[in-house]
Short mmCIF file of C-alpha atoms and ligand atoms in Angstrom, two decimals:
data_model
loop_
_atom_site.label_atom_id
_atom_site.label_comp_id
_atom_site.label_asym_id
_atom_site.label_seq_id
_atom_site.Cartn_x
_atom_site.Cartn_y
_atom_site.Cartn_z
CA UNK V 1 132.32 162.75 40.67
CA UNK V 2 131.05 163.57 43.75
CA UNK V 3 132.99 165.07 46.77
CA UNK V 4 133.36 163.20 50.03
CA UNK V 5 131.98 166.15 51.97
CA UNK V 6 128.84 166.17 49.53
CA UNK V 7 128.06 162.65 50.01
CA UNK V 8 128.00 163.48 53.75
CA UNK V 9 125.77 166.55 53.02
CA UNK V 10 123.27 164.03 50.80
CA UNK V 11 123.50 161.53 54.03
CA UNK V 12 122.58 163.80 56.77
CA UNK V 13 119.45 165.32 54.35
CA UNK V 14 118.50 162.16 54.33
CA UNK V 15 118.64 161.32 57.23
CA UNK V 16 116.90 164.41 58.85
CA UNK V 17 114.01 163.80 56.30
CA UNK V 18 113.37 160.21 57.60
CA UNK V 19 113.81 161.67 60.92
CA UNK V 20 111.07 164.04 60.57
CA UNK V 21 109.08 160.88 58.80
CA UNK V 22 109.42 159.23 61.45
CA UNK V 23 108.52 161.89 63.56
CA UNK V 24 105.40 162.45 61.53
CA UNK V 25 103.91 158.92 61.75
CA UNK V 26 105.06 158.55 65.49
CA UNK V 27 102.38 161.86 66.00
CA UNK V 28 99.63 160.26 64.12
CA UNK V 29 96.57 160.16 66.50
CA UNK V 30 96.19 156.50 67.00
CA UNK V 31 92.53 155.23 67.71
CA UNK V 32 93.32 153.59 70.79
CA UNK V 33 91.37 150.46 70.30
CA UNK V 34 88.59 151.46 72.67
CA UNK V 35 86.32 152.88 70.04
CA UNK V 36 86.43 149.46 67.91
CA UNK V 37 83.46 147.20 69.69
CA UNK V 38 81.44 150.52 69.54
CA UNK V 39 78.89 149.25 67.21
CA UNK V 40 78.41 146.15 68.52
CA UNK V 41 77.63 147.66 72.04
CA UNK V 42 75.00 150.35 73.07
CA UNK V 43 76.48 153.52 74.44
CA UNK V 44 76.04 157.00 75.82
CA UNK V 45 77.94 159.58 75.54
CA UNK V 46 78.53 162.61 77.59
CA UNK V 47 77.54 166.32 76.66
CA UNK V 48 79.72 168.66 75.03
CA UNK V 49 80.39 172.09 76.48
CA UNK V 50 77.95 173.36 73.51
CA UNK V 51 75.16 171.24 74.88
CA UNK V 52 76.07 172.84 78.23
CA UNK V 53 75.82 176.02 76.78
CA UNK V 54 73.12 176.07 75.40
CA UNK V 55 70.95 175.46 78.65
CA UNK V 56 70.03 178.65 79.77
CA UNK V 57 71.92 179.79 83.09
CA UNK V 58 68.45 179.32 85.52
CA UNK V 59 68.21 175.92 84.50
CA UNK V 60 71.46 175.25 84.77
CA UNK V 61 71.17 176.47 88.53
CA UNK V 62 68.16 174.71 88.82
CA UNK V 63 69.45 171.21 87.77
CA UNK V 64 72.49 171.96 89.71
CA UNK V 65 70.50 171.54 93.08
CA UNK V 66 67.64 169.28 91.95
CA UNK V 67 70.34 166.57 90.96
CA UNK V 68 70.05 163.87 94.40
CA UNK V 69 72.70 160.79 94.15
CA UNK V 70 72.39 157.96 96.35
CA UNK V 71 75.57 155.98 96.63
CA UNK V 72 75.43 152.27 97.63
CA UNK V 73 78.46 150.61 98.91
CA UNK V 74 78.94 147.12 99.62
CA UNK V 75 81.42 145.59 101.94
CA UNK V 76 82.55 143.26 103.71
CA UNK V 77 84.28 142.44 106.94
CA UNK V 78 87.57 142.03 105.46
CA UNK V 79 87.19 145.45 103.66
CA UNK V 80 87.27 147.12 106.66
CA UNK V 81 90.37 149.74 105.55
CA UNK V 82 88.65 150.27 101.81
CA UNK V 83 85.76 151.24 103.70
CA UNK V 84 87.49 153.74 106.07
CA UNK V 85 88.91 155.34 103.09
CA UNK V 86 85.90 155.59 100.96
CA UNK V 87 84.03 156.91 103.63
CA UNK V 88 87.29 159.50 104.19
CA UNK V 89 87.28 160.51 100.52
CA UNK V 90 84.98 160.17 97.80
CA UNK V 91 81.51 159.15 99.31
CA UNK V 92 81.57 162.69 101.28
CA UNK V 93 80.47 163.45 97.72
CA UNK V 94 77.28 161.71 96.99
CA UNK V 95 74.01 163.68 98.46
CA UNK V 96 73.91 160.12 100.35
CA UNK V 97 76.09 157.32 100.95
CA UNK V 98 75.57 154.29 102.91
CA UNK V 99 77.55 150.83 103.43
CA UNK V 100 75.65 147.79 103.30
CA UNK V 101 77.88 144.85 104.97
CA UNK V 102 77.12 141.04 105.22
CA UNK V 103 77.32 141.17 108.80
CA UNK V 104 77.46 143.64 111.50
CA UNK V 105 80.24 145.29 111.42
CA UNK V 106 81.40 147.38 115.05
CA UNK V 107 83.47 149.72 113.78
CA UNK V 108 81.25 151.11 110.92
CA UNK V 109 78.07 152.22 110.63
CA UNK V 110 76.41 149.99 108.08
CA UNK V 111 73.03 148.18 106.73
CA UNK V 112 73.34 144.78 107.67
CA UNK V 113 72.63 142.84 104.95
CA UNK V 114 72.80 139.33 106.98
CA UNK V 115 74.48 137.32 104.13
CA UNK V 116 77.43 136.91 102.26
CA UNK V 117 75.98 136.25 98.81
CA UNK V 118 77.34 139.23 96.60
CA UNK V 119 74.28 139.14 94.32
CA UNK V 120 71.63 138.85 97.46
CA UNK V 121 73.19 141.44 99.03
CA UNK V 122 73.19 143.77 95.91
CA UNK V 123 69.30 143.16 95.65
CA UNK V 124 68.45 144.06 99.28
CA UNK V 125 70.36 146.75 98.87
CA UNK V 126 68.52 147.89 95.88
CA UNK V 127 65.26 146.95 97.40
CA UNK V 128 66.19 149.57 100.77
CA UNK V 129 67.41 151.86 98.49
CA UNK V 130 64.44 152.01 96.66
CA UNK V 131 61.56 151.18 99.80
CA UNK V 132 63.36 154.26 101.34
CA UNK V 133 64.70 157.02 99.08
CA UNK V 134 62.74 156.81 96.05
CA UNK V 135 60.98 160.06 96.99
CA UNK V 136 64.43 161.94 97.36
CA UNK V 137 66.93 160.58 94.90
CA UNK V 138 66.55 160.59 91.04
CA UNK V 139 69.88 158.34 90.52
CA UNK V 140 71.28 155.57 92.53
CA UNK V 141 74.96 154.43 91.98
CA UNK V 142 76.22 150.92 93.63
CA UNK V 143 80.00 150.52 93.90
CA UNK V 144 82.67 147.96 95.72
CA UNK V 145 84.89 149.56 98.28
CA UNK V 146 88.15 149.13 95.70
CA UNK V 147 86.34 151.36 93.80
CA UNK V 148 87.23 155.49 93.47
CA UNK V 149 84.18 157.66 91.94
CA UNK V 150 83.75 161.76 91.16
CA UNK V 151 80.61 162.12 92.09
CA UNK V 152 80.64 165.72 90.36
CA UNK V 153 81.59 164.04 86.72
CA UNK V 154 78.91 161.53 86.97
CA UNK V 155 76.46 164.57 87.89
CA UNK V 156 78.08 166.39 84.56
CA UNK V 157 77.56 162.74 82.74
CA UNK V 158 74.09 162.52 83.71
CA UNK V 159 72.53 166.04 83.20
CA UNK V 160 71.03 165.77 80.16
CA UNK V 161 69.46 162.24 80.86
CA UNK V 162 65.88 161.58 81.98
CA UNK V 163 66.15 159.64 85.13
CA UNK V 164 62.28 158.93 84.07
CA UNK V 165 63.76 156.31 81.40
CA UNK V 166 64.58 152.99 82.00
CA UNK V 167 68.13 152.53 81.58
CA UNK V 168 71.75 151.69 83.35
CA UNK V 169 75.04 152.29 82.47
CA UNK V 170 78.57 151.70 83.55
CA UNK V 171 81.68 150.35 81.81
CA UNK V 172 79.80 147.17 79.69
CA UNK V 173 80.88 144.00 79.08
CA UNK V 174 79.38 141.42 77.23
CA UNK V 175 78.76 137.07 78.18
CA UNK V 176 77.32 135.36 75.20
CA UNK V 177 74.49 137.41 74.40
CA UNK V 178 74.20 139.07 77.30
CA UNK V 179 75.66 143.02 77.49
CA UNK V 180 76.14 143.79 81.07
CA UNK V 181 77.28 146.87 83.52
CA UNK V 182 80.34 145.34 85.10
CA UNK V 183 80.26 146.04 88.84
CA UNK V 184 83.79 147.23 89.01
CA UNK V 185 83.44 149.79 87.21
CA UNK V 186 80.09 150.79 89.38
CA UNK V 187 76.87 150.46 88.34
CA UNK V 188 74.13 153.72 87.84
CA UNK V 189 70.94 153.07 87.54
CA UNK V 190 67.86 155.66 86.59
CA UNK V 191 65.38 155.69 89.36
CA UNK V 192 62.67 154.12 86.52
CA UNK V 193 65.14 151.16 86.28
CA UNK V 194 65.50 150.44 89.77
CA UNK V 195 61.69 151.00 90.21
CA UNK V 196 61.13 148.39 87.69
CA UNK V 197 63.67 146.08 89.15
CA UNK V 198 62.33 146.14 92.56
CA UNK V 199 58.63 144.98 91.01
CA UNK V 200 60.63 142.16 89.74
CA UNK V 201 62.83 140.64 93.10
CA UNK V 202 59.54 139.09 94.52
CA UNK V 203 59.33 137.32 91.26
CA UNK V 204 61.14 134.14 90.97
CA UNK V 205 60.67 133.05 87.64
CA UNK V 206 61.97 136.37 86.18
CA UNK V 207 64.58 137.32 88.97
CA UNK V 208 65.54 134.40 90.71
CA UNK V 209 68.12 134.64 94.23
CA UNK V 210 70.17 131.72 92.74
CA UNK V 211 71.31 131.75 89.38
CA UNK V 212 69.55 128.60 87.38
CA UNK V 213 73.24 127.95 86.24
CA UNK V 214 75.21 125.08 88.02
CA UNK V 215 77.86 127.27 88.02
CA UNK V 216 77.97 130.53 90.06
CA UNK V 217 77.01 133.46 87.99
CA UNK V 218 78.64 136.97 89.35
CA UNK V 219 75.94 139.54 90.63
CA UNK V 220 76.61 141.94 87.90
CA UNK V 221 75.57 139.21 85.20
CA UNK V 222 72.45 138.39 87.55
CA UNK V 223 71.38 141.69 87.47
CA UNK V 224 71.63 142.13 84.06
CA UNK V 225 68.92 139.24 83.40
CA UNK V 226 66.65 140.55 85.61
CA UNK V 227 66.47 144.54 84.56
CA UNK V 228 66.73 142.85 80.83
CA UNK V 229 63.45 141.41 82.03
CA UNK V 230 62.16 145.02 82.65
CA UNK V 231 62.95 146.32 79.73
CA UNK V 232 66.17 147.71 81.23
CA UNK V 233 69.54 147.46 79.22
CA UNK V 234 72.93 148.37 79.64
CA UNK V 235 74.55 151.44 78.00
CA UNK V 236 78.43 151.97 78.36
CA UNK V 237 79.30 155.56 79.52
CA UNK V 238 81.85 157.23 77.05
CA UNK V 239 83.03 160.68 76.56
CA UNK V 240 82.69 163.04 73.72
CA UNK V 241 85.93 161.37 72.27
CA UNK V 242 84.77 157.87 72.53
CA UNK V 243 86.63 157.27 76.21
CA UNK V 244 85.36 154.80 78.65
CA UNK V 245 84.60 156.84 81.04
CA UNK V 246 83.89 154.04 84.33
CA UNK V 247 86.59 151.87 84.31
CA UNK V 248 86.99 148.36 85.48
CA UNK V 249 91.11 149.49 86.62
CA UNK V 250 93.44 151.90 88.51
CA UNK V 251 94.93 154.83 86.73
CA UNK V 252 98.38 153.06 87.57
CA UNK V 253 97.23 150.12 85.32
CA UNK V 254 95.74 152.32 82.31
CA UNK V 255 99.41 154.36 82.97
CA UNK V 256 101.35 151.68 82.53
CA UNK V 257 99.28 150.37 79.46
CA UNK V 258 99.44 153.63 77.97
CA UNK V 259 103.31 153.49 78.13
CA UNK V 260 103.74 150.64 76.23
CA UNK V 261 101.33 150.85 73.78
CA UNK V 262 101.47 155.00 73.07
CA UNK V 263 104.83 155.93 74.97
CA UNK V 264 104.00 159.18 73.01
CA UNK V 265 100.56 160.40 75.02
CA UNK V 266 100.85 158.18 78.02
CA UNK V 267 98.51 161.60 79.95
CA UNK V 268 96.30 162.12 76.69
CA UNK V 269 95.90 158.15 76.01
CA UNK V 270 95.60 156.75 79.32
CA UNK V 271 92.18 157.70 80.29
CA UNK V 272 89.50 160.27 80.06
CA UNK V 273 89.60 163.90 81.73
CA UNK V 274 85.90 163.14 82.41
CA UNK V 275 86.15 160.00 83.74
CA UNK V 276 84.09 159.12 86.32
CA UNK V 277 85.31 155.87 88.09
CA UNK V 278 88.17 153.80 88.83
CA UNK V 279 88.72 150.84 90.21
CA UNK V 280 90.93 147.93 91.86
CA UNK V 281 92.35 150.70 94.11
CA UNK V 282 94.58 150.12 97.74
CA UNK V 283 93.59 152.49 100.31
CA UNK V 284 96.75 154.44 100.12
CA UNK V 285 95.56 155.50 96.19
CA UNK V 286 92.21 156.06 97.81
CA UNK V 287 94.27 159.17 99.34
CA UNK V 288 96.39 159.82 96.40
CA UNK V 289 93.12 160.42 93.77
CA UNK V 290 91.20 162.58 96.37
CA UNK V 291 94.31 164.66 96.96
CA UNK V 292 94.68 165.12 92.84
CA UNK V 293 91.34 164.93 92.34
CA UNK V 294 90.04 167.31 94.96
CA UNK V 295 93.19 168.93 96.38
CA UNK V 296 96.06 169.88 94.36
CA UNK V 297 95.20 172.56 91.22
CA UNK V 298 97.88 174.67 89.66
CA UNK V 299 98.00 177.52 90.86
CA UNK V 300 95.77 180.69 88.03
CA UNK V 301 94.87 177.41 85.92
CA UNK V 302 91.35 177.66 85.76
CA UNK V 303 89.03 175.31 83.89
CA UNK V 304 85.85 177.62 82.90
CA UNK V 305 83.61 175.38 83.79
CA UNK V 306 79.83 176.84 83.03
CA UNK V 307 78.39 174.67 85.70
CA UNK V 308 79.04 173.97 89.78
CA UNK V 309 77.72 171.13 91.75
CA UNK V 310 77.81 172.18 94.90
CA UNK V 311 77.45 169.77 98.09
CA UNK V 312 74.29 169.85 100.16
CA UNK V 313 74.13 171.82 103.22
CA UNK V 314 75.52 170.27 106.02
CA UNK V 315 77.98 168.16 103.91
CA UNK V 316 81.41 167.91 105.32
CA UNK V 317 82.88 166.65 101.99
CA UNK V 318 86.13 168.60 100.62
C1 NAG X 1 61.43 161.91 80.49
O1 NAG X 1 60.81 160.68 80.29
C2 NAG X 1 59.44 160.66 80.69
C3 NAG X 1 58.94 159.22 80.57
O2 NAG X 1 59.14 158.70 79.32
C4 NAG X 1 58.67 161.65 79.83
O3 NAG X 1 57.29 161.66 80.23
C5 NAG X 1 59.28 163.05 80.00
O4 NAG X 1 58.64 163.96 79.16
C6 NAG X 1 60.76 163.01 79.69
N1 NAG X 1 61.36 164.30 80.04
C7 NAG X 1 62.12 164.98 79.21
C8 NAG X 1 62.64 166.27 79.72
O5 NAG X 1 62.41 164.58 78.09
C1 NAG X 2 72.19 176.43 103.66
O1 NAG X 2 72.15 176.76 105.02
C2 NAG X 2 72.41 178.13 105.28
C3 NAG X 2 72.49 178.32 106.80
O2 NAG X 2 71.73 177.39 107.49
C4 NAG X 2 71.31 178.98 104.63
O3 NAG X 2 71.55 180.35 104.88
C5 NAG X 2 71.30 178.71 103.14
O4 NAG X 2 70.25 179.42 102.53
C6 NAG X 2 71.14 177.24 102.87
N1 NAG X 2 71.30 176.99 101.45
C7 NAG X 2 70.47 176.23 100.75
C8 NAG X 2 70.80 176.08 99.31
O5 NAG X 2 69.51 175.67 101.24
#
């Protein structure tokens, strides 16, 4: 016969194992869906801190400075606060940025683009970009003005690529058969891709302004025809762990994913520490991801980092 007070003894063993069961499986690194459509898409990932490492320190100084990256942003009229922001906060960062608007703009300094056609204005701006810079910038990188980029992570993405190849890359998406870089997420292109694309916008059978579709087909999806054309296709930019690294949405929106779907690691499941873009932003979170980005640090944290990007002379960026 067994005592009362052993049956309660038996009951709380049992219940502390399941607890720690429970415990167990709740800690279980879930693969958080991301890395599933992996093989179906083409991808790059960034280096490691080995590959890093094993570059030799002068080189590392040297591609340090030689690393030039042109930002393009487009914008509109009605953007007109976005646009104060991004030129507040994160385009200090590129070696160049400049705003290319559909119309002339007062307030701004801007290339006029003289239309309001997203996917016309993204090819003039490509064609400028490339008629004038080509000489001085190995990478160019086109983004909207709800969009929030560290220029530094997409340097650290980039070093070990050959800006001499003909590729692009962003956060991919696919239409039918057709993988493209969505532009929310930004778009990078190698200065071999955009060379071949510019050979391309004077021809209309391979790069056409309007879309043959009857329906309109977004600028992203328009590009992604033409550089295909080229011989240019679309890789999507991952970290070492298999993170997106450009994304599409606001850290608020992968936060409040990651609280539903991992309440466990809403930090370490959100997003990547690498990442290099978000998007969908207000202008007030603009503020908020330079100051945590760029601003606050704890205080004898330090990161070891074996490589600086420092800002061009001149550059007033923080
Ligand atoms: C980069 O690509 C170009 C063109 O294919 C090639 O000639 C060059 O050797 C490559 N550079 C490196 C460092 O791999
Ligand atoms: C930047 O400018 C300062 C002062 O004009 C100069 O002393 C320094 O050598 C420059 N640095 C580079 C990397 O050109």
């Amino acid at each position: 016969m067994l005592s009362e007070s052993s049956l309660f003894l038996k009951g709380v063993l049992l219940g502390s194992i399941l607890c720690v069961l429970m415990t167990m499986l709740a800690h279980i690194k879930i693969d958080y869906g991301k890395r599933t459509h992996h093989h179906e898409r083409h991808h790059l990932q960034a280096p490691t801190k080995e590959d890093i490492l094993k570059i030799s320190e002068d080189e590392r100084t040297e591609l340090s400075k030689s690393f030039r990256v042109y930002c393009i942003i487009l914008v509109k009229p009605k953007d007109v606060r976005l646009w104060a922001a991004v030129k507040e906060t994160w385009a200090k960062h590129c070696d160049k940025a400049e705003f290319f608007s559909s119309e002339n703009v007062k307030v701004f300094e801007s290339v006029n683009m003289e239309t309001n056609d997203m996917w016309l204005m993204m090819r003039k701006a490509y064609k400028y970009a490339f008629d004038k810079y080509r000489d001085q910038y190995n990478w160019f990188f086109l983004a909207h003005p709800t969009t929030f980029a560290i220029i530094e992570n997409l340097k650290y993405f980039l070093l070990k690529k050959n800006y001499s190849q003909p590729f692009y890359l962003g956060h991919t998406a696919k239409s039918g058969d057709l993988e493209y870089v969505s532009v929310g997420g930004g778009i990078v292109l190698s200065i071999e891709s955009i060379k071949r694309l510019n050979s391309l916008l004077s021809i209309p059978e391979k790069c056409p302004e309007k879309g043959r579709m009857v329906r309109e087909v977004s600028e992203d999806k328009q590009l992604a025809v033409c550089l295909k054309y080229a011989g240019v296709f679309a890789e999507n930019a991952e970290d070492s762990k298999g993170k997106d690294v450009f994304n599409t949405k606001s850290v608020g929106i992968f936060i409040k994913e990651a609280m539903t779907n991992h309440p466990n690691q809403v930090v370490e499941g959100c997003c990547s520490d690498m990442a290099i873009t978000f998007n969908g932003l207000t202008c007030n979170q603009m503020y908020v991801m330079m100051y945590g980005v760029y601003h606050l640090r704890a205080f004898g944290h330090v990161f070891n980092d074996v490589l600086v990007f420092l800002p061009i002379n001149g550059s007033d960026n923080d």
